[in-house]
Amino acid sequence: MKITHLYLESSDLEGLFEFYVGTLGMPGALHDDQLLIRTADTHLYFKKSNEERLYHFAFNIPTNKMELCHSWLKERTTLLPFEGEEIIRHENWKSDAIYAFDSSKNIIEFIARPTAIEAEGPDYFDPTEDVLNVSEIGMVHESIPHVHEKVKAAGIERYFGEDEYFSAFGT
């Protein structure tokens, strides 16, 4: 499953624009009631909302850029360590990840998976080239079984987890 376009909502488009484009240096544009953040393969849109919305989403990065991404991100924002580690190894997901909040308190993740490409070129992290795509979107919902029914009807199967507190869907 590939996420080519992702539409989310936010009450603070200007703050998100300053964070992603200004602080992180990612390509983006703010037009009236919509913000676009562009990765190599995904367009991430935030539409203006009067309500606060919170999400978790993951940006895939090349497997050989994890350490460089860590240094780059740590210079620009506060990281969210887990058990004292800033680069977190997920054995069950077979990945390494770094977490931070964006300006709206969404949890952003930069993740390197063994299936990702390795980058060629300079020995630094370039957000315009090394942020490959959005590979995960997480949201809080009061009924995971209800979400399971909807995604299954769309032909998307469960990847991991149970229905009570957490489930991941997709490939």
C-alpha positions as YAML, in Angstrom:
chain: A
units: angstrom
residues:
- id: 1
  name: MET
  ca: [0.00, 0.00, 0.00]
- id: 2
  name: LYS
  ca: [1.38, 3.41, -0.95]
- id: 3
  name: ILE
  ca: [0.17, 6.71, 0.46]
- id: 4
  name: THR
  ca: [0.45, 9.22, -2.38]
- id: 5
  name: HIS
  ca: [-1.92, 11.85, -0.95]
- id: 6
  name: LEU
  ca: [-2.84, 12.25, 2.70]
- id: 7
  name: TYR
  ca: [-5.44, 14.77, 3.86]
- id: 8
  name: LEU
  ca: [-5.45, 15.81, 7.52]
- id: 9
  name: GLU
  ca: [-6.92, 18.74, 9.45]
- id: 10
  name: SER
  ca: [-5.37, 21.37, 11.70]
- id: 11
  name: SER
  ca: [-6.39, 24.57, 13.43]
- id: 12
  name: ASP
  ca: [-2.89, 26.07, 13.03]
- id: 13
  name: LEU
  ca: [-1.76, 25.95, 9.42]
- id: 14
  name: GLU
  ca: [0.65, 28.87, 9.88]
- id: 15
  name: GLY
  ca: [2.42, 27.14, 12.78]
- id: 16
  name: LEU
  ca: [2.71, 23.91, 10.79]
- id: 17
  name: PHE
  ca: [4.03, 25.81, 7.76]
- id: 18
  name: GLU
  ca: [6.70, 27.47, 9.91]
- id: 19
  name: PHE
  ca: [7.66, 24.10, 11.44]
- id: 20
  name: TYR
  ca: [7.83, 21.94, 8.31]
- id: 21
  name: VAL
  ca: [9.04, 24.52, 5.79]
- id: 22
  name: GLY
  ca: [10.84, 27.00, 8.04]
- id: 23
  name: THR
  ca: [12.38, 24.79, 10.73]
- id: 24
  name: LEU
  ca: [12.75, 21.46, 8.91]
- id: 25
  name: GLY
  ca: [13.28, 22.85, 5.42]
- id: 26
  name: MET
  ca: [10.80, 20.52, 3.74]
- id: 27
  name: PRO
  ca: [9.15, 21.66, 0.50]
- id: 28
  name: GLY
  ca: [5.72, 23.13, 1.14]
- id: 29
  name: ALA
  ca: [3.18, 25.81, 0.31]
- id: 30
  name: LEU
  ca: [0.46, 27.56, 2.30]
- id: 31
  name: HIS
  ca: [-2.63, 28.74, 0.41]
- id: 32
  name: ASP
  ca: [-5.59, 30.19, 2.30]
- id: 33
  name: ASP
  ca: [-7.16, 27.23, 4.14]
- id: 34
  name: GLN
  ca: [-4.75, 24.48, 3.02]
- id: 35
  name: LEU
  ca: [-1.12, 23.58, 3.62]
- id: 36
  name: LEU
  ca: [0.84, 21.21, 1.39]
- id: 37
  name: ILE
  ca: [4.01, 19.46, 2.59]
- id: 38
  name: ARG
  ca: [5.74, 17.50, -0.14]
- id: 39
  name: THR
  ca: [7.96, 14.44, 0.15]
- id: 40
  name: ALA
  ca: [9.50, 12.53, -2.75]
- id: 41
  name: ASP
  ca: [6.37, 10.36, -3.20]
- id: 42
  name: THR
  ca: [3.64, 11.78, -0.93]
- id: 43
  name: HIS
  ca: [1.70, 15.02, -0.82]
- id: 44
  name: LEU
  ca: [0.66, 15.69, 2.79]
- id: 45
  name: TYR
  ca: [-2.20, 18.19, 3.01]
- id: 46
  name: PHE
  ca: [-3.52, 19.95, 6.09]
- id: 47
  name: LYS
  ca: [-6.90, 21.59, 5.70]
- id: 48
  name: LYS
  ca: [-7.99, 24.36, 8.07]
- id: 49
  name: SER
  ca: [-10.21, 23.12, 10.89]
- id: 50
  name: ASN
  ca: [-11.81, 24.89, 13.83]
- id: 51
  name: GLU
  ca: [-11.15, 21.83, 15.99]
- id: 52
  name: GLU
  ca: [-7.84, 20.53, 17.31]
- id: 53
  name: ARG
  ca: [-6.82, 17.32, 15.58]
- id: 54
  name: LEU
  ca: [-3.94, 15.08, 16.64]
- id: 55
  name: TYR
  ca: [-2.22, 12.51, 14.47]
- id: 56
  name: HIS
  ca: [0.81, 10.29, 14.31]
- id: 57
  name: PHE
  ca: [2.45, 9.84, 10.93]
- id: 58
  name: ALA
  ca: [5.72, 8.37, 9.75]
- id: 59
  name: PHE
  ca: [8.09, 9.58, 7.07]
- id: 60
  name: ASN
  ca: [10.17, 6.86, 5.40]
- id: 61
  name: ILE
  ca: [13.85, 7.69, 5.00]
- id: 62
  name: PRO
  ca: [16.70, 5.76, 3.35]
- id: 63
  name: THR
  ca: [18.14, 3.02, 5.55]
- id: 64
  name: ASN
  ca: [21.63, 4.50, 5.44]
- id: 65
  name: LYS
  ca: [20.48, 7.98, 6.55]
- id: 66
  name: MET
  ca: [19.22, 7.19, 10.08]
- id: 67
  name: GLU
  ca: [22.22, 8.62, 11.97]
- id: 68
  name: LEU
  ca: [22.32, 11.67, 9.70]
- id: 69
  name: CYS
  ca: [18.57, 12.20, 10.16]
- id: 70
  name: HIS
  ca: [19.00, 11.94, 13.92]
- id: 71
  name: SER
  ca: [21.63, 14.70, 13.98]
- id: 72
  name: TRP
  ca: [19.65, 16.87, 11.56]
- id: 73
  name: LEU
  ca: [16.37, 16.55, 13.50]
- id: 74
  name: LYS
  ca: [18.00, 17.00, 16.92]
- id: 75
  name: GLU
  ca: [19.44, 20.35, 15.77]
- id: 76
  name: ARG
  ca: [15.96, 21.57, 14.86]
- id: 77
  name: THR
  ca: [13.54, 20.25, 17.48]
- id: 78
  name: THR
  ca: [13.23, 18.25, 20.69]
- id: 79
  name: LEU
  ca: [13.22, 14.50, 20.19]
- id: 80
  name: LEU
  ca: [10.94, 12.09, 22.05]
- id: 81
  name: PRO
  ca: [13.15, 9.35, 23.50]
- id: 82
  name: PHE
  ca: [11.89, 5.96, 24.62]
- id: 83
  name: GLU
  ca: [13.64, 4.28, 27.55]
- id: 84
  name: GLY
  ca: [16.49, 6.77, 27.17]
- id: 85
  name: GLU
  ca: [17.08, 6.07, 23.47]
- id: 86
  name: GLU
  ca: [16.54, 8.65, 20.74]
- id: 87
  name: ILE
  ca: [16.91, 6.17, 17.88]
- id: 88
  name: ILE
  ca: [14.46, 3.43, 18.72]
- id: 89
  name: ARG
  ca: [14.82, -0.10, 17.37]
- id: 90
  name: HIS
  ca: [11.45, -1.76, 16.74]
- id: 91
  name: GLU
  ca: [12.09, -5.50, 16.48]
- id: 92
  name: ASN
  ca: [8.45, -6.35, 15.69]
- id: 93
  name: TRP
  ca: [8.35, -3.72, 12.90]
- id: 94
  name: LYS
  ca: [11.93, -4.44, 11.76]
- id: 95
  name: SER
  ca: [12.79, -0.74, 11.72]
- id: 96
  name: ASP
  ca: [14.62, 2.11, 13.42]
- id: 97
  name: ALA
  ca: [12.75, 5.31, 14.21]
- id: 98
  name: ILE
  ca: [13.09, 8.79, 15.66]
- id: 99
  name: TYR
  ca: [10.11, 10.63, 17.14]
- id: 100
  name: ALA
  ca: [9.30, 14.29, 17.76]
- id: 101
  name: PHE
  ca: [6.29, 16.59, 18.06]
- id: 102
  name: ASP
  ca: [5.48, 19.07, 15.33]
- id: 103
  name: SER
  ca: [4.13, 22.52, 16.23]
- id: 104
  name: SER
  ca: [0.58, 21.14, 16.66]
- id: 105
  name: LYS
  ca: [1.71, 18.26, 18.89]
- id: 106
  name: ASN
  ca: [1.29, 15.65, 16.18]
- id: 107
  name: ILE
  ca: [3.78, 12.84, 16.74]
- id: 108
  name: ILE
  ca: [6.04, 12.69, 13.72]
- id: 109
  name: GLU
  ca: [8.29, 9.73, 13.06]
- id: 110
  name: PHE
  ca: [11.26, 9.35, 10.76]
- id: 111
  name: ILE
  ca: [11.59, 5.64, 10.08]
- id: 112
  name: ALA
  ca: [14.15, 3.51, 8.26]
- id: 113
  name: ARG
  ca: [12.92, 0.10, 7.17]
- id: 114
  name: PRO
  ca: [15.03, -2.65, 5.66]
- id: 115
  name: THR
  ca: [12.83, -2.50, 2.56]
- id: 116
  name: ALA
  ca: [13.64, 1.20, 1.96]
- id: 117
  name: ILE
  ca: [16.19, 2.27, -0.58]
- id: 118
  name: GLU
  ca: [19.68, 3.39, 0.31]
- id: 119
  name: ALA
  ca: [20.49, 6.92, -0.72]
- id: 120
  name: GLU
  ca: [23.38, 7.80, -2.94]
- id: 121
  name: GLY
  ca: [25.10, 11.14, -2.87]
- id: 122
  name: PRO
  ca: [26.10, 13.56, -0.12]
- id: 123
  name: ASP
  ca: [26.89, 12.54, 3.43]
- id: 124
  name: TYR
  ca: [24.22, 14.73, 5.02]
- id: 125
  name: PHE
  ca: [20.47, 14.58, 5.51]
- id: 126
  name: ASP
  ca: [18.54, 16.56, 2.91]
- id: 127
  name: PRO
  ca: [14.80, 16.82, 3.70]
- id: 128
  name: THR
  ca: [14.02, 17.62, 0.07]
- id: 129
  name: GLU
  ca: [15.56, 14.33, -1.12]
- id: 130
  name: ASP
  ca: [15.75, 11.99, 1.89]
- id: 131
  name: VAL
  ca: [12.16, 12.18, 3.14]
- id: 132
  name: LEU
  ca: [10.76, 9.55, 0.80]
- id: 133
  name: ASN
  ca: [7.06, 9.30, 1.65]
- id: 134
  name: VAL
  ca: [4.46, 9.01, 4.36]
- id: 135
  name: SER
  ca: [4.20, 5.34, 5.25]
- id: 136
  name: GLU
  ca: [1.95, 5.40, 8.31]
- id: 137
  name: ILE
  ca: [-0.96, 7.42, 9.58]
- id: 138
  name: GLY
  ca: [-2.24, 6.91, 13.09]
- id: 139
  name: MET
  ca: [-5.29, 8.38, 14.72]
- id: 140
  name: VAL
  ca: [-7.32, 7.92, 17.84]
- id: 141
  name: HIS
  ca: [-10.74, 6.39, 17.37]
- id: 142
  name: GLU
  ca: [-13.25, 5.26, 19.95]
- id: 143
  name: SER
  ca: [-14.05, 2.01, 18.12]
- id: 144
  name: ILE
  ca: [-11.23, 0.09, 16.48]
- id: 145
  name: PRO
  ca: [-13.65, -2.71, 15.45]
- id: 146
  name: HIS
  ca: [-15.64, -0.07, 13.51]
- id: 147
  name: VAL
  ca: [-12.45, 1.12, 11.76]
- id: 148
  name: HIS
  ca: [-11.52, -2.52, 11.06]
- id: 149
  name: GLU
  ca: [-14.86, -3.05, 9.29]
- id: 150
  name: LYS
  ca: [-14.34, 0.07, 7.14]
- id: 151
  name: VAL
  ca: [-10.78, -0.69, 6.08]
- id: 152
  name: LYS
  ca: [-11.57, -4.35, 5.44]
- id: 153
  name: ALA
  ca: [-14.45, -3.24, 3.18]
- id: 154
  name: ALA
  ca: [-11.86, -1.15, 1.28]
- id: 155
  name: GLY
  ca: [-9.72, -4.28, 0.77]
- id: 156
  name: ILE
  ca: [-7.13, -3.42, 3.43]
- id: 157
  name: GLU
  ca: [-6.21, -6.19, 5.85]
- id: 158
  name: ARG
  ca: [-4.89, -6.03, 9.41]
- id: 159
  name: TYR
  ca: [-1.11, -5.95, 9.64]
- id: 160
  name: PHE
  ca: [-0.56, -6.10, 13.40]
- id: 161
  name: GLY
  ca: [-2.40, -5.73, 16.72]
- id: 162
  name: GLU
  ca: [-5.78, -6.46, 18.20]
- id: 163
  name: ASP
  ca: [-8.98, -4.45, 18.21]
- id: 164
  name: GLU
  ca: [-9.16, -3.42, 21.86]
- id: 165
  name: TYR
  ca: [-6.39, -0.76, 22.05]
- id: 166
  name: PHE
  ca: [-4.29, -0.84, 18.88]
- id: 167
  name: SER
  ca: [-4.41, -2.18, 15.37]
- id: 168
  name: ALA
  ca: [-2.33, -1.51, 12.29]
- id: 169
  name: PHE
  ca: [-3.80, -2.01, 8.84]
- id: 170
  name: GLY
  ca: [-2.10, -2.22, 5.45]
- id: 171
  name: THR
  ca: [1.06, -3.71, 4.02]
...
